[in-house]
Amino acid sequence: MGRGGECRAGDAGAWLSLTRDVADIFRRGLGPAAKEALGLAVSGGGDSLALLYLAVEAGLRPRVATVDHGLRPEAAAEAAMVAGICADLGVAHDTLTWSWGGTGNLQDAARRARTGLLSDWAKGHGIGCVALGHTRDDVAETFLMRLARDAGVDGLAAMAARREIAGVVFLRPLLGVARAELRRWLLDRGLPWVEDPSNEDARFDRVRARRAVQAMAEVGAGADQIAALAGRMADVRAALEAVTADAAARMARIDGGDVILETAGLAALPAEIRRRLLRAAVMWIASAEYGPRGAEMERFIAAALAGRPATLAGCRSSHARGRMRLTRELRAVAALEVPAGEAWDGRWRISGPDSKGLTLRALGEAGLGLCPDWRSAAVPRASLLASPALWQGERLVAAPLAGFGGGWVLSCAGPTGPLSAAPLSH
């Protein structure tokens, strides 16, 4: 544990003097969130503890969460340390715990769990924004990690300063500050922090990337230069997204839960814009956090240009009269069932009479056979098969897209990003 003295509630003057530049960067990074209920993710490391002190200096009274992944024996003590600091500062604190199942990629699983825990915690306390302590060094390290994975423009673009996940906005207000600066401030004020020993474990990608950044600094290409390049890549990404949105407005339509594209217009697009448009469509239909890429994406694009049906990431394409229709694949949702009051497949909700005891699941072949007017529906058969229907056990209650409504109405959350520019079919 690095520390330069004790942090006591009565010593406010000793640490409420962080440089005005950093305080200004922090406040600008928070923006309107400074006036709302704010959450902070504080691990006990130097970056996140500086985030906490900055928030208190700014006159905010945030609520703090510390995630204990249960991966190190010291983690519980570190969470307790943060809780003690928060108690001294008069700030509410909660410890969130997680245990790993022992399968898959540990680092990825821990990251996803952390985000999920923080999202649920924030919503449970009426918090709309959670601030994270990532710095300029994290931007540089992430750039190199993604470069090693052969990432494209989106992957190499700078870490997002603002991102919404599961209805909660995550902010990174310290991306313009170096990690060493924050630690120097903590030392100057005698404030403790934890140095996670895994930060020196070369088995982890981020540790190797951190060492690479340090080595590159010796030839004048350190964290500052890499972070600046990542920022320029973010500008490139924004420009590409704008061009993709323009293409979506001209040649795409949203039809219920499907996307219809003009095949000739798609073929005429620059390869990168075509790829982005198709990826956005697949991500929306599949409610995917990350879009497909690599050889599978290229095969899907080749099939689209040749007018051949294809499947990708739980979506299927079909072609007729110069148009390509992208829809959900039945087998991707055949086993998906949720209570009628919840979102189905990430996009669909149903409203109407009393839904007690009813569930939403795919209409499927059996359900379609129970809809006498399905041939008059506005969407094709394949789309209907993978559409949500209301069931009571094995009894079909309603299938609004198939003309079997019974007073029930389906709604589909619209796309975000460039595909949101596509008009709706009428």
GROMACS .gro file of C-alpha atoms in nm:
model
  426
    1MET     CA    1   0.000   0.000   0.000
    2GLY     CA    2   0.148   0.335  -0.099
    3ARG     CA    3   0.086   0.609   0.154
    4GLY     CA    4   0.232   0.940   0.264
    5GLY     CA    5   0.044   0.985   0.592
    6GLU     CA    6  -0.292   0.937   0.754
    7CYS     CA    7  -0.616   1.065   0.602
    8ARG     CA    8  -0.833   1.208   0.879
    9ALA     CA    9  -1.163   1.393   0.860
   10GLY     CA   10  -1.010   1.689   1.043
   11ASP     CA   11  -0.730   1.730   0.789
   12ALA     CA   12  -0.952   1.863   0.510
   13GLY     CA   13  -0.723   2.158   0.444
   14ALA     CA   14  -0.431   1.922   0.385
   15TRP     CA   15  -0.584   1.763   0.078
   16LEU     CA   16  -0.856   1.994  -0.050
   17SER     CA   17  -0.601   2.176  -0.258
   18LEU     CA   18  -0.556   1.974  -0.573
   19THR     CA   19  -0.432   2.193  -0.856
   20ARG     CA   20  -0.696   2.404  -1.022
   21ASP     CA   21  -0.615   2.260  -1.368
   22VAL     CA   22  -0.694   1.904  -1.263
   23ALA     CA   23  -1.005   2.016  -1.077
   24ASP     CA   24  -1.119   2.198  -1.390
   25ILE     CA   25  -1.055   1.890  -1.605
   26PHE     CA   26  -1.257   1.683  -1.359
   27ARG     CA   27  -1.551   1.926  -1.354
   28ARG     CA   28  -1.556   1.957  -1.731
   29GLY     CA   29  -1.546   1.579  -1.759
   30LEU     CA   30  -1.848   1.545  -1.534
   31GLY     CA   31  -2.047   1.814  -1.715
   32PRO     CA   32  -2.417   1.816  -1.621
   33ALA     CA   33  -2.367   1.499  -1.414
   34ALA     CA   34  -2.216   1.717  -1.141
   35LYS     CA   35  -2.567   1.842  -1.068
   36GLU     CA   36  -2.721   1.494  -1.050
   37ALA     CA   37  -2.696   1.197  -0.818
   38LEU     CA   38  -2.343   1.075  -0.886
   39GLY     CA   39  -2.177   0.742  -0.822
   40LEU     CA   40  -1.803   0.675  -0.808
   41ALA     CA   41  -1.628   0.344  -0.865
   42VAL     CA   42  -1.335   0.345  -0.621
   43SER     CA   43  -1.106   0.044  -0.596
   44GLY     CA   44  -0.852   0.189  -0.355
   45GLY     CA   45  -0.595   0.252  -0.627
   46GLY     CA   46  -0.442   0.594  -0.677
   47ASP     CA   47  -0.653   0.690  -0.978
   48SER     CA   48  -0.991   0.615  -0.826
   49LEU     CA   49  -0.904   0.761  -0.485
   50ALA     CA   50  -0.797   1.084  -0.653
   51LEU     CA   51  -1.136   1.077  -0.824
   52LEU     CA   52  -1.302   1.059  -0.483
   53TYR     CA   53  -1.101   1.349  -0.339
   54LEU     CA   54  -1.171   1.560  -0.647
   55ALA     CA   55  -1.543   1.498  -0.612
   56VAL     CA   56  -1.542   1.604  -0.247
   57GLU     CA   57  -1.328   1.909  -0.329
   58ALA     CA   58  -1.588   2.009  -0.588
   59GLY     CA   59  -1.855   2.012  -0.318
   60LEU     CA   60  -2.023   1.694  -0.439
   61ARG     CA   61  -2.158   1.424  -0.215
   62PRO     CA   62  -2.134   1.114  -0.429
   63ARG     CA   63  -2.209   0.757  -0.335
   64VAL     CA   64  -1.911   0.523  -0.371
   65ALA     CA   65  -1.898   0.157  -0.469
   66THR     CA   66  -1.600  -0.076  -0.442
   67VAL     CA   67  -1.613  -0.402  -0.636
   68ASP     CA   68  -1.449  -0.699  -0.465
   69HIS     CA   69  -1.395  -0.963  -0.734
   70GLY     CA   70  -1.282  -1.214  -0.475
   71LEU     CA   71  -0.970  -1.289  -0.680
   72ARG     CA   72  -0.711  -1.170  -0.425
   73PRO     CA   73  -0.706  -1.223  -0.048
   74GLU     CA   74  -0.620  -0.853   0.000
   75ALA     CA   75  -0.933  -0.733  -0.183
   76ALA     CA   76  -1.163  -0.738   0.120
   77ALA     CA   77  -0.917  -0.532   0.325
   78GLU     CA   78  -0.881  -0.282   0.040
   79ALA     CA   79  -1.259  -0.244   0.019
   80ALA     CA   80  -1.266  -0.188   0.395
   81MET     CA   81  -0.995   0.077   0.360
   82VAL     CA   82  -1.204   0.263   0.102
   83ALA     CA   83  -1.509   0.232   0.327
   84GLY     CA   84  -1.309   0.387   0.612
   85ILE     CA   85  -1.190   0.678   0.399
   86CYS     CA   86  -1.545   0.739   0.283
   87ALA     CA   87  -1.668   0.734   0.643
   88ASP     CA   88  -1.410   0.999   0.734
   89LEU     CA   89  -1.526   1.211   0.440
   90GLY     CA   90  -1.895   1.165   0.515
   91VAL     CA   91  -1.952   0.982   0.186
   92ALA     CA   92  -2.183   0.680   0.155
   93HIS     CA   93  -2.005   0.359   0.053
   94ASP     CA   94  -2.106   0.011  -0.059
   95THR     CA   95  -1.896  -0.298  -0.130
   96LEU     CA   96  -2.013  -0.511  -0.424
   97THR     CA   97  -1.896  -0.871  -0.441
   98TRP     CA   98  -1.855  -1.118  -0.727
   99SER     CA   99  -1.716  -1.468  -0.760
  100TRP     CA  100  -1.572  -1.617  -1.076
  101GLY     CA  101  -1.712  -1.942  -1.210
  102GLY     CA  102  -1.367  -2.056  -1.317
  103THR     CA  103  -1.435  -2.078  -1.692
  104GLY     CA  104  -1.366  -1.847  -1.986
  105ASN     CA  105  -1.149  -1.537  -1.999
  106LEU     CA  106  -1.098  -1.419  -1.641
  107GLN     CA  107  -1.015  -1.058  -1.724
  108ASP     CA  108  -1.311  -1.021  -1.959
  109ALA     CA  109  -1.547  -1.192  -1.714
  110ALA     CA  110  -1.430  -0.965  -1.431
  111ARG     CA  111  -1.473  -0.653  -1.646
  112ARG     CA  112  -1.826  -0.751  -1.748
  113ALA     CA  113  -1.917  -0.844  -1.392
  114ARG     CA  114  -1.786  -0.511  -1.264
  115THR     CA  115  -1.992  -0.318  -1.515
  116GLY     CA  116  -2.303  -0.522  -1.438
  117LEU     CA  117  -2.264  -0.485  -1.062
  118LEU     CA  118  -2.208  -0.109  -1.089
  119SER     CA  119  -2.508  -0.068  -1.322
  120ASP     CA  120  -2.740  -0.257  -1.089
  121TRP     CA  121  -2.602  -0.072  -0.786
  122ALA     CA  122  -2.650   0.267  -0.949
  123LYS     CA  123  -3.008   0.197  -1.054
  124GLY     CA  124  -3.087   0.059  -0.709
  125HIS     CA  125  -2.981   0.392  -0.553
  126GLY     CA  126  -3.136   0.619  -0.815
  127ILE     CA  127  -2.795   0.712  -0.958
  128GLY     CA  128  -2.788   0.801  -1.327
  129CYS     CA  129  -2.412   0.853  -1.372
  130VAL     CA  130  -2.109   0.663  -1.243
  131ALA     CA  131  -1.760   0.813  -1.276
  132LEU     CA  132  -1.456   0.593  -1.333
  133GLY     CA  133  -1.092   0.681  -1.263
  134HIS     CA  134  -0.934   0.597  -1.600
  135THR     CA  135  -0.645   0.822  -1.702
  136ARG     CA  136  -0.448   0.916  -2.011
  137ASP     CA  137  -0.221   0.615  -1.943
  138ASP     CA  138  -0.522   0.383  -1.967
  139VAL     CA  139  -0.600   0.533  -2.309
  140ALA     CA  140  -0.247   0.455  -2.431
  141GLU     CA  141  -0.242   0.105  -2.285
  142THR     CA  142  -0.581   0.020  -2.429
  143PHE     CA  143  -0.468   0.144  -2.772
  144LEU     CA  144  -0.171  -0.095  -2.772
  145MET     CA  145  -0.380  -0.387  -2.646
  146ARG     CA  146  -0.632  -0.336  -2.923
  147LEU     CA  147  -0.360  -0.287  -3.182
  148ALA     CA  148  -0.222  -0.628  -3.084
  149ARG     CA  149  -0.567  -0.775  -3.150
  150ASP     CA  150  -0.573  -0.631  -3.503
  151ALA     CA  151  -0.850  -0.382  -3.414
  152GLY     CA  152  -0.986  -0.142  -3.672
  153VAL     CA  153  -1.062   0.227  -3.641
  154ASP     CA  154  -1.330   0.181  -3.376
  155GLY     CA  155  -1.108  -0.034  -3.157
  156LEU     CA  156  -0.814   0.204  -3.184
  157ALA     CA  157  -1.022   0.513  -3.108
  158ALA     CA  158  -0.973   0.663  -2.764
  159MET     CA  159  -1.164   0.523  -2.468
  160ALA     CA  160  -1.506   0.684  -2.458
  161ALA     CA  161  -1.538   0.967  -2.207
  162ARG     CA  162  -1.908   0.889  -2.186
  163ARG     CA  163  -2.086   0.559  -2.242
  164GLU     CA  164  -2.434   0.438  -2.153
  165ILE     CA  165  -2.471   0.078  -2.038
  166ALA     CA  166  -2.795  -0.078  -1.914
  167GLY     CA  167  -2.952   0.263  -1.860
  168VAL     CA  168  -2.658   0.404  -1.660
  169VAL     CA  169  -2.411   0.662  -1.795
  170PHE     CA  170  -2.046   0.581  -1.721
  171LEU     CA  171  -1.811   0.881  -1.728
  172ARG     CA  172  -1.432   0.901  -1.741
  173PRO     CA  173  -1.359   1.260  -1.637
  174LEU     CA  174  -0.982   1.213  -1.590
  175LEU     CA  175  -0.881   1.091  -1.937
  176GLY     CA  176  -0.674   1.406  -1.986
  177VAL     CA  177  -0.461   1.345  -1.674
  178ALA     CA  178  -0.154   1.125  -1.636
  179ARG     CA  179  -0.148   0.848  -1.377
  180ALA     CA  180   0.180   0.978  -1.231
  181GLU     CA  181   0.025   1.321  -1.173
  182LEU     CA  182  -0.256   1.177  -0.962
  183ARG     CA  183  -0.015   0.971  -0.753
  184ARG     CA  184   0.211   1.268  -0.697
  185TRP     CA  185  -0.085   1.469  -0.568
  186LEU     CA  186  -0.178   1.188  -0.330
  187LEU     CA  187   0.179   1.170  -0.198
  188ASP     CA  188   0.197   1.545  -0.153
  189ARG     CA  189  -0.113   1.530   0.065
  190GLY     CA  190  -0.022   1.221   0.264
  191LEU     CA  191  -0.311   1.017   0.130
  192PRO     CA  192  -0.301   0.635   0.116
  193TRP     CA  193  -0.375   0.415  -0.181
  194VAL     CA  194  -0.335   0.051  -0.278
  195GLU     CA  195  -0.092  -0.085  -0.536
  196ASP     CA  196  -0.251  -0.400  -0.678
  197PRO     CA  197   0.024  -0.662  -0.713
  198SER     CA  198  -0.139  -0.789  -1.031
  199ASN     CA  199  -0.024  -0.461  -1.190
  200GLU     CA  200   0.322  -0.620  -1.205
  201ASP     CA  201   0.206  -0.961  -1.331
  202ALA     CA  202   0.322  -0.995  -1.692
  203ARG     CA  203   0.065  -1.268  -1.756
  204PHE     CA  204  -0.192  -0.993  -1.805
  205ASP     CA  205  -0.222  -0.804  -2.134
  206ARG     CA  206  -0.256  -0.466  -1.964
  207VAL     CA  207   0.065  -0.510  -1.768
  208ARG     CA  208   0.255  -0.596  -2.085
  209ALA     CA  209   0.096  -0.297  -2.261
  210ARG     CA  210   0.197  -0.071  -1.970
  211ARG     CA  211   0.556  -0.184  -2.000
  212ALA     CA  212   0.545  -0.132  -2.375
  213VAL     CA  213   0.423   0.225  -2.329
  214GLN     CA  214   0.708   0.292  -2.089
  215ALA     CA  215   0.959   0.148  -2.335
  216MET     CA  216   0.819   0.352  -2.624
  217ALA     CA  217   0.852   0.672  -2.418
  218GLU     CA  218   1.229   0.633  -2.449
  219VAL     CA  219   1.201   0.702  -2.824
  220GLY     CA  220   0.950   0.985  -2.784
  221ALA     CA  221   0.633   0.783  -2.840
  222GLY     CA  222   0.502   0.749  -2.487
  223ALA     CA  223   0.159   0.773  -2.331
  224ASP     CA  224   0.099   1.134  -2.438
  225GLN     CA  225   0.169   1.063  -2.804
  226ILE     CA  226  -0.023   0.736  -2.811
  227ALA     CA  227  -0.324   0.892  -2.637
  228ALA     CA  228  -0.317   1.180  -2.886
  229LEU     CA  229  -0.319   0.930  -3.174
  230ALA     CA  230  -0.613   0.748  -3.013
  231GLY     CA  231  -0.794   1.082  -2.996
  232ARG     CA  232  -0.738   1.140  -3.367
  233MET     CA  233  -0.871   0.791  -3.437
  234ALA     CA  234  -1.183   0.888  -3.242
  235ASP     CA  235  -1.225   1.185  -3.478
  236VAL     CA  236  -1.191   0.949  -3.776
  237ARG     CA  237  -1.451   0.718  -3.624
  238ALA     CA  238  -1.694   1.008  -3.577
  239ALA     CA  239  -1.651   1.109  -3.942
  240LEU     CA  240  -1.712   0.752  -4.062
  241GLU     CA  241  -2.021   0.724  -3.841
  242ALA     CA  242  -2.161   1.045  -3.992
  243VAL     CA  243  -2.114   0.911  -4.345
  244THR     CA  244  -2.273   0.580  -4.241
  245ALA     CA  245  -2.573   0.762  -4.094
  246ASP     CA  246  -2.616   0.947  -4.424
  247ALA     CA  247  -2.610   0.614  -4.609
  248ALA     CA  248  -2.867   0.469  -4.367
  249ALA     CA  249  -3.098   0.765  -4.427
  250ARG     CA  250  -3.078   0.711  -4.805
  251MET     CA  251  -3.094   0.336  -4.849
  252ALA     CA  252  -3.214   0.168  -4.529
  253ARG     CA  253  -3.558   0.132  -4.370
  254ILE     CA  254  -3.667  -0.003  -4.034
  255ASP     CA  255  -3.959  -0.242  -4.077
  256GLY     CA  256  -4.080  -0.362  -3.738
  257GLY     CA  257  -3.779  -0.543  -3.601
  258ASP     CA  258  -3.615  -0.586  -3.944
  259VAL     CA  259  -3.381  -0.376  -4.154
  260ILE     CA  260  -3.437  -0.342  -4.529
  261LEU     CA  261  -3.151  -0.225  -4.750
  262GLU     CA  262  -3.135  -0.138  -5.119
  263THR     CA  263  -2.894  -0.389  -5.268
  264ALA     CA  264  -2.766  -0.162  -5.548
  265GLY     CA  265  -2.706   0.125  -5.310
  266LEU     CA  266  -2.527  -0.105  -5.067
  267ALA     CA  267  -2.297  -0.230  -5.343
  268ALA     CA  268  -2.210   0.128  -5.443
  269LEU     CA  269  -2.093   0.226  -5.095
  270PRO     CA  270  -1.724   0.240  -5.000
  271ALA     CA  271  -1.628  -0.089  -4.836
  272GLU     CA  272  -1.583   0.060  -4.488
  273ILE     CA  273  -1.920   0.237  -4.492
  274ARG     CA  274  -2.094  -0.078  -4.621
  275ARG     CA  275  -1.932  -0.280  -4.344
  276ARG     CA  276  -2.040  -0.031  -4.080
  277LEU     CA  277  -2.396  -0.018  -4.203
  278LEU     CA  278  -2.437  -0.396  -4.209
  279ARG     CA  279  -2.266  -0.434  -3.872
  280ALA     CA  280  -2.497  -0.172  -3.717
  281ALA     CA  281  -2.798  -0.359  -3.853
  282VAL     CA  282  -2.680  -0.694  -3.717
  283MET     CA  283  -2.594  -0.544  -3.377
  284TRP     CA  284  -2.940  -0.388  -3.343
  285ILE     CA  285  -3.131  -0.697  -3.452
  286ALA     CA  286  -2.924  -0.926  -3.228
  287SER     CA  287  -2.909  -0.676  -2.937
  288ALA     CA  288  -2.532  -0.732  -2.941
  289GLU     CA  289  -2.284  -0.529  -2.737
  290TYR     CA  290  -2.010  -0.585  -2.993
  291GLY     CA  291  -2.042  -0.623  -3.367
  292PRO     CA  292  -1.912  -0.916  -3.570
  293ARG     CA  293  -1.587  -0.874  -3.758
  294GLY     CA  294  -1.318  -1.074  -3.932
  295ALA     CA  295  -1.377  -1.355  -4.180
  296GLU     CA  296  -1.740  -1.416  -4.079
  297MET     CA  297  -1.829  -1.053  -4.144
  298GLU     CA  298  -1.653  -1.058  -4.480
  299ARG     CA  299  -1.840  -1.373  -4.585
  300PHE     CA  300  -2.169  -1.213  -4.488
  301ILE     CA  301  -2.089  -0.901  -4.691
  302ALA     CA  302  -1.990  -1.110  -4.994
  303ALA     CA  303  -2.321  -1.299  -4.975
  304ALA     CA  304  -2.511  -0.971  -4.947
  305LEU     CA  305  -2.345  -0.830  -5.260
  306ALA     CA  306  -2.412  -1.154  -5.449
  307GLY     CA  307  -2.777  -1.164  -5.344
  308ARG     CA  308  -2.737  -1.490  -5.154
  309PRO     CA  309  -2.908  -1.562  -4.820
  310ALA     CA  310  -2.672  -1.584  -4.524
  311THR     CA  311  -2.665  -1.591  -4.146
  312LEU     CA  312  -2.447  -1.400  -3.900
  313ALA     CA  313  -2.458  -1.355  -3.523
  314GLY     CA  314  -2.813  -1.484  -3.494
  315CYS     CA  315  -2.943  -1.282  -3.789
  316ARG     CA  316  -3.041  -1.395  -4.138
  317SER     CA  317  -3.061  -1.216  -4.471
  318SER     CA  318  -3.294  -1.269  -4.765
  319HIS     CA  319  -3.320  -1.097  -5.104
  320ALA     CA  320  -3.613  -0.999  -5.324
  321ARG     CA  321  -3.692  -0.724  -5.575
  322GLY     CA  322  -3.357  -0.549  -5.536
  323ARG     CA  323  -3.376  -0.536  -5.159
  324MET     CA  324  -3.204  -0.715  -4.877
  325ARG     CA  325  -3.396  -0.789  -4.556
  326LEU     CA  326  -3.215  -0.858  -4.231
  327THR     CA  327  -3.416  -1.029  -3.960
  328ARG     CA  328  -3.370  -1.232  -3.644
  329GLU     CA  329  -3.287  -1.599  -3.689
  330LEU     CA  330  -3.541  -1.829  -3.523
  331ARG     CA  331  -3.289  -2.068  -3.374
  332ALA     CA  332  -3.116  -1.777  -3.198
  333VAL     CA  333  -3.429  -1.702  -2.991
  334ALA     CA  334  -3.608  -2.038  -2.987
  335ALA     CA  335  -3.520  -2.102  -2.623
  336LEU     CA  336  -3.562  -1.743  -2.503
  337GLU     CA  337  -3.858  -1.690  -2.265
  338VAL     CA  338  -3.923  -1.402  -2.022
  339PRO     CA  339  -4.219  -1.284  -1.812
  340ALA     CA  340  -4.456  -1.065  -2.013
  341GLY     CA  341  -4.350  -0.751  -1.827
  342GLU     CA  342  -3.984  -0.780  -1.928
  343ALA     CA  343  -3.796  -0.696  -2.247
  344TRP     CA  344  -3.763  -0.989  -2.485
  345ASP     CA  345  -3.446  -1.032  -2.689
  346GLY     CA  346  -3.328  -0.690  -2.571
  347ARG     CA  347  -3.571  -0.495  -2.793
  348TRP     CA  348  -3.931  -0.607  -2.765
  349ARG     CA  349  -4.201  -0.527  -2.510
  350ILE     CA  350  -4.571  -0.604  -2.507
  351SER     CA  351  -4.854  -0.406  -2.349
  352GLY     CA  352  -5.223  -0.475  -2.310
  353PRO     CA  353  -5.454  -0.659  -2.068
  354ASP     CA  354  -5.346  -0.831  -1.746
  355SER     CA  355  -5.021  -1.020  -1.814
  356LYS     CA  356  -5.002  -1.217  -1.489
  357GLY     CA  357  -4.867  -1.564  -1.552
  358LEU     CA  358  -4.798  -1.494  -1.919
  359THR     CA  359  -4.461  -1.515  -2.093
  360LEU     CA  360  -4.299  -1.389  -2.410
  361ARG     CA  361  -4.123  -1.632  -2.641
  362ALA     CA  362  -4.075  -1.678  -3.014
  363LEU     CA  363  -4.386  -1.748  -3.222
  364GLY     CA  364  -4.219  -2.037  -3.406
  365GLU     CA  365  -4.380  -2.284  -3.642
  366ALA     CA  366  -4.635  -2.408  -3.388
  367GLY     CA  367  -4.749  -2.059  -3.300
  368LEU     CA  368  -4.768  -1.945  -3.661
  369GLY     CA  369  -5.005  -2.232  -3.733
  370LEU     CA  370  -5.241  -2.087  -3.472
  371CYS     CA  371  -5.260  -1.749  -3.648
  372PRO     CA  372  -5.521  -1.776  -3.925
  373ASP     CA  373  -5.443  -1.434  -4.075
  374TRP     CA  374  -5.063  -1.444  -4.073
  375ARG     CA  375  -5.044  -1.431  -4.456
  376SER     CA  376  -5.195  -1.083  -4.441
  377ALA     CA  377  -4.922  -0.958  -4.208
  378ALA     CA  378  -4.693  -0.677  -4.322
  379VAL     CA  379  -4.376  -0.879  -4.259
  380PRO     CA  380  -4.266  -1.206  -4.421
  381ARG     CA  381  -4.295  -1.551  -4.274
  382ALA     CA  382  -3.933  -1.580  -4.161
  383SER     CA  383  -3.965  -1.259  -3.963
  384LEU     CA  384  -4.286  -1.378  -3.800
  385LEU     CA  385  -4.132  -1.707  -3.689
  386ALA     CA  386  -3.868  -1.522  -3.486
  387SER     CA  387  -4.104  -1.253  -3.359
  388PRO     CA  388  -4.220  -1.238  -2.995
  389ALA     CA  389  -4.556  -1.389  -2.903
  390LEU     CA  390  -4.748  -1.401  -2.575
  391TRP     CA  391  -4.804  -1.746  -2.427
  392GLN     CA  392  -4.978  -1.905  -2.132
  393GLY     CA  393  -4.800  -2.235  -2.116
  394GLU     CA  394  -4.863  -2.390  -2.457
  395ARG     CA  395  -5.163  -2.169  -2.530
  396LEU     CA  396  -5.099  -1.881  -2.766
  397VAL     CA  397  -5.252  -1.565  -2.622
  398ALA     CA  398  -5.136  -1.307  -2.876
  399ALA     CA  399  -4.902  -1.264  -3.172
  400PRO     CA  400  -4.953  -0.901  -3.279
  401LEU     CA  401  -4.713  -0.907  -3.576
  402ALA     CA  402  -4.896  -1.209  -3.716
  403GLY     CA  403  -5.238  -1.041  -3.695
  404PHE     CA  404  -5.337  -1.221  -3.376
  405GLY     CA  405  -5.354  -0.925  -3.142
  406GLY     CA  406  -5.634  -0.964  -2.894
  407GLY     CA  407  -5.581  -0.614  -2.759
  408TRP     CA  408  -5.206  -0.661  -2.713
  409VAL     CA  409  -4.953  -0.424  -2.872
  410LEU     CA  410  -4.588  -0.494  -2.944
  411SER     CA  411  -4.324  -0.222  -2.941
  412CYS     CA  412  -3.964  -0.250  -3.054
  413ALA     CA  413  -3.686  -0.024  -2.923
  414GLY     CA  414  -3.538   0.164  -3.217
  415PRO     CA  415  -3.173   0.148  -3.318
  416THR     CA  416  -2.905   0.384  -3.195
  417GLY     CA  417  -2.594   0.506  -3.369
  418PRO     CA  418  -2.586   0.558  -3.746
  419LEU     CA  419  -2.879   0.324  -3.809
  420SER     CA  420  -3.107   0.558  -3.613
  421ALA     CA  421  -3.107   0.781  -3.922
  422ALA     CA  422  -3.295   0.518  -4.121
  423PRO     CA  423  -3.665   0.601  -4.171
  424LEU     CA  424  -3.943   0.377  -4.046
  425SER     CA  425  -4.162   0.185  -4.287
  426HIS     CA  426  -4.528   0.281  -4.288
   0.00000   0.00000   0.00000
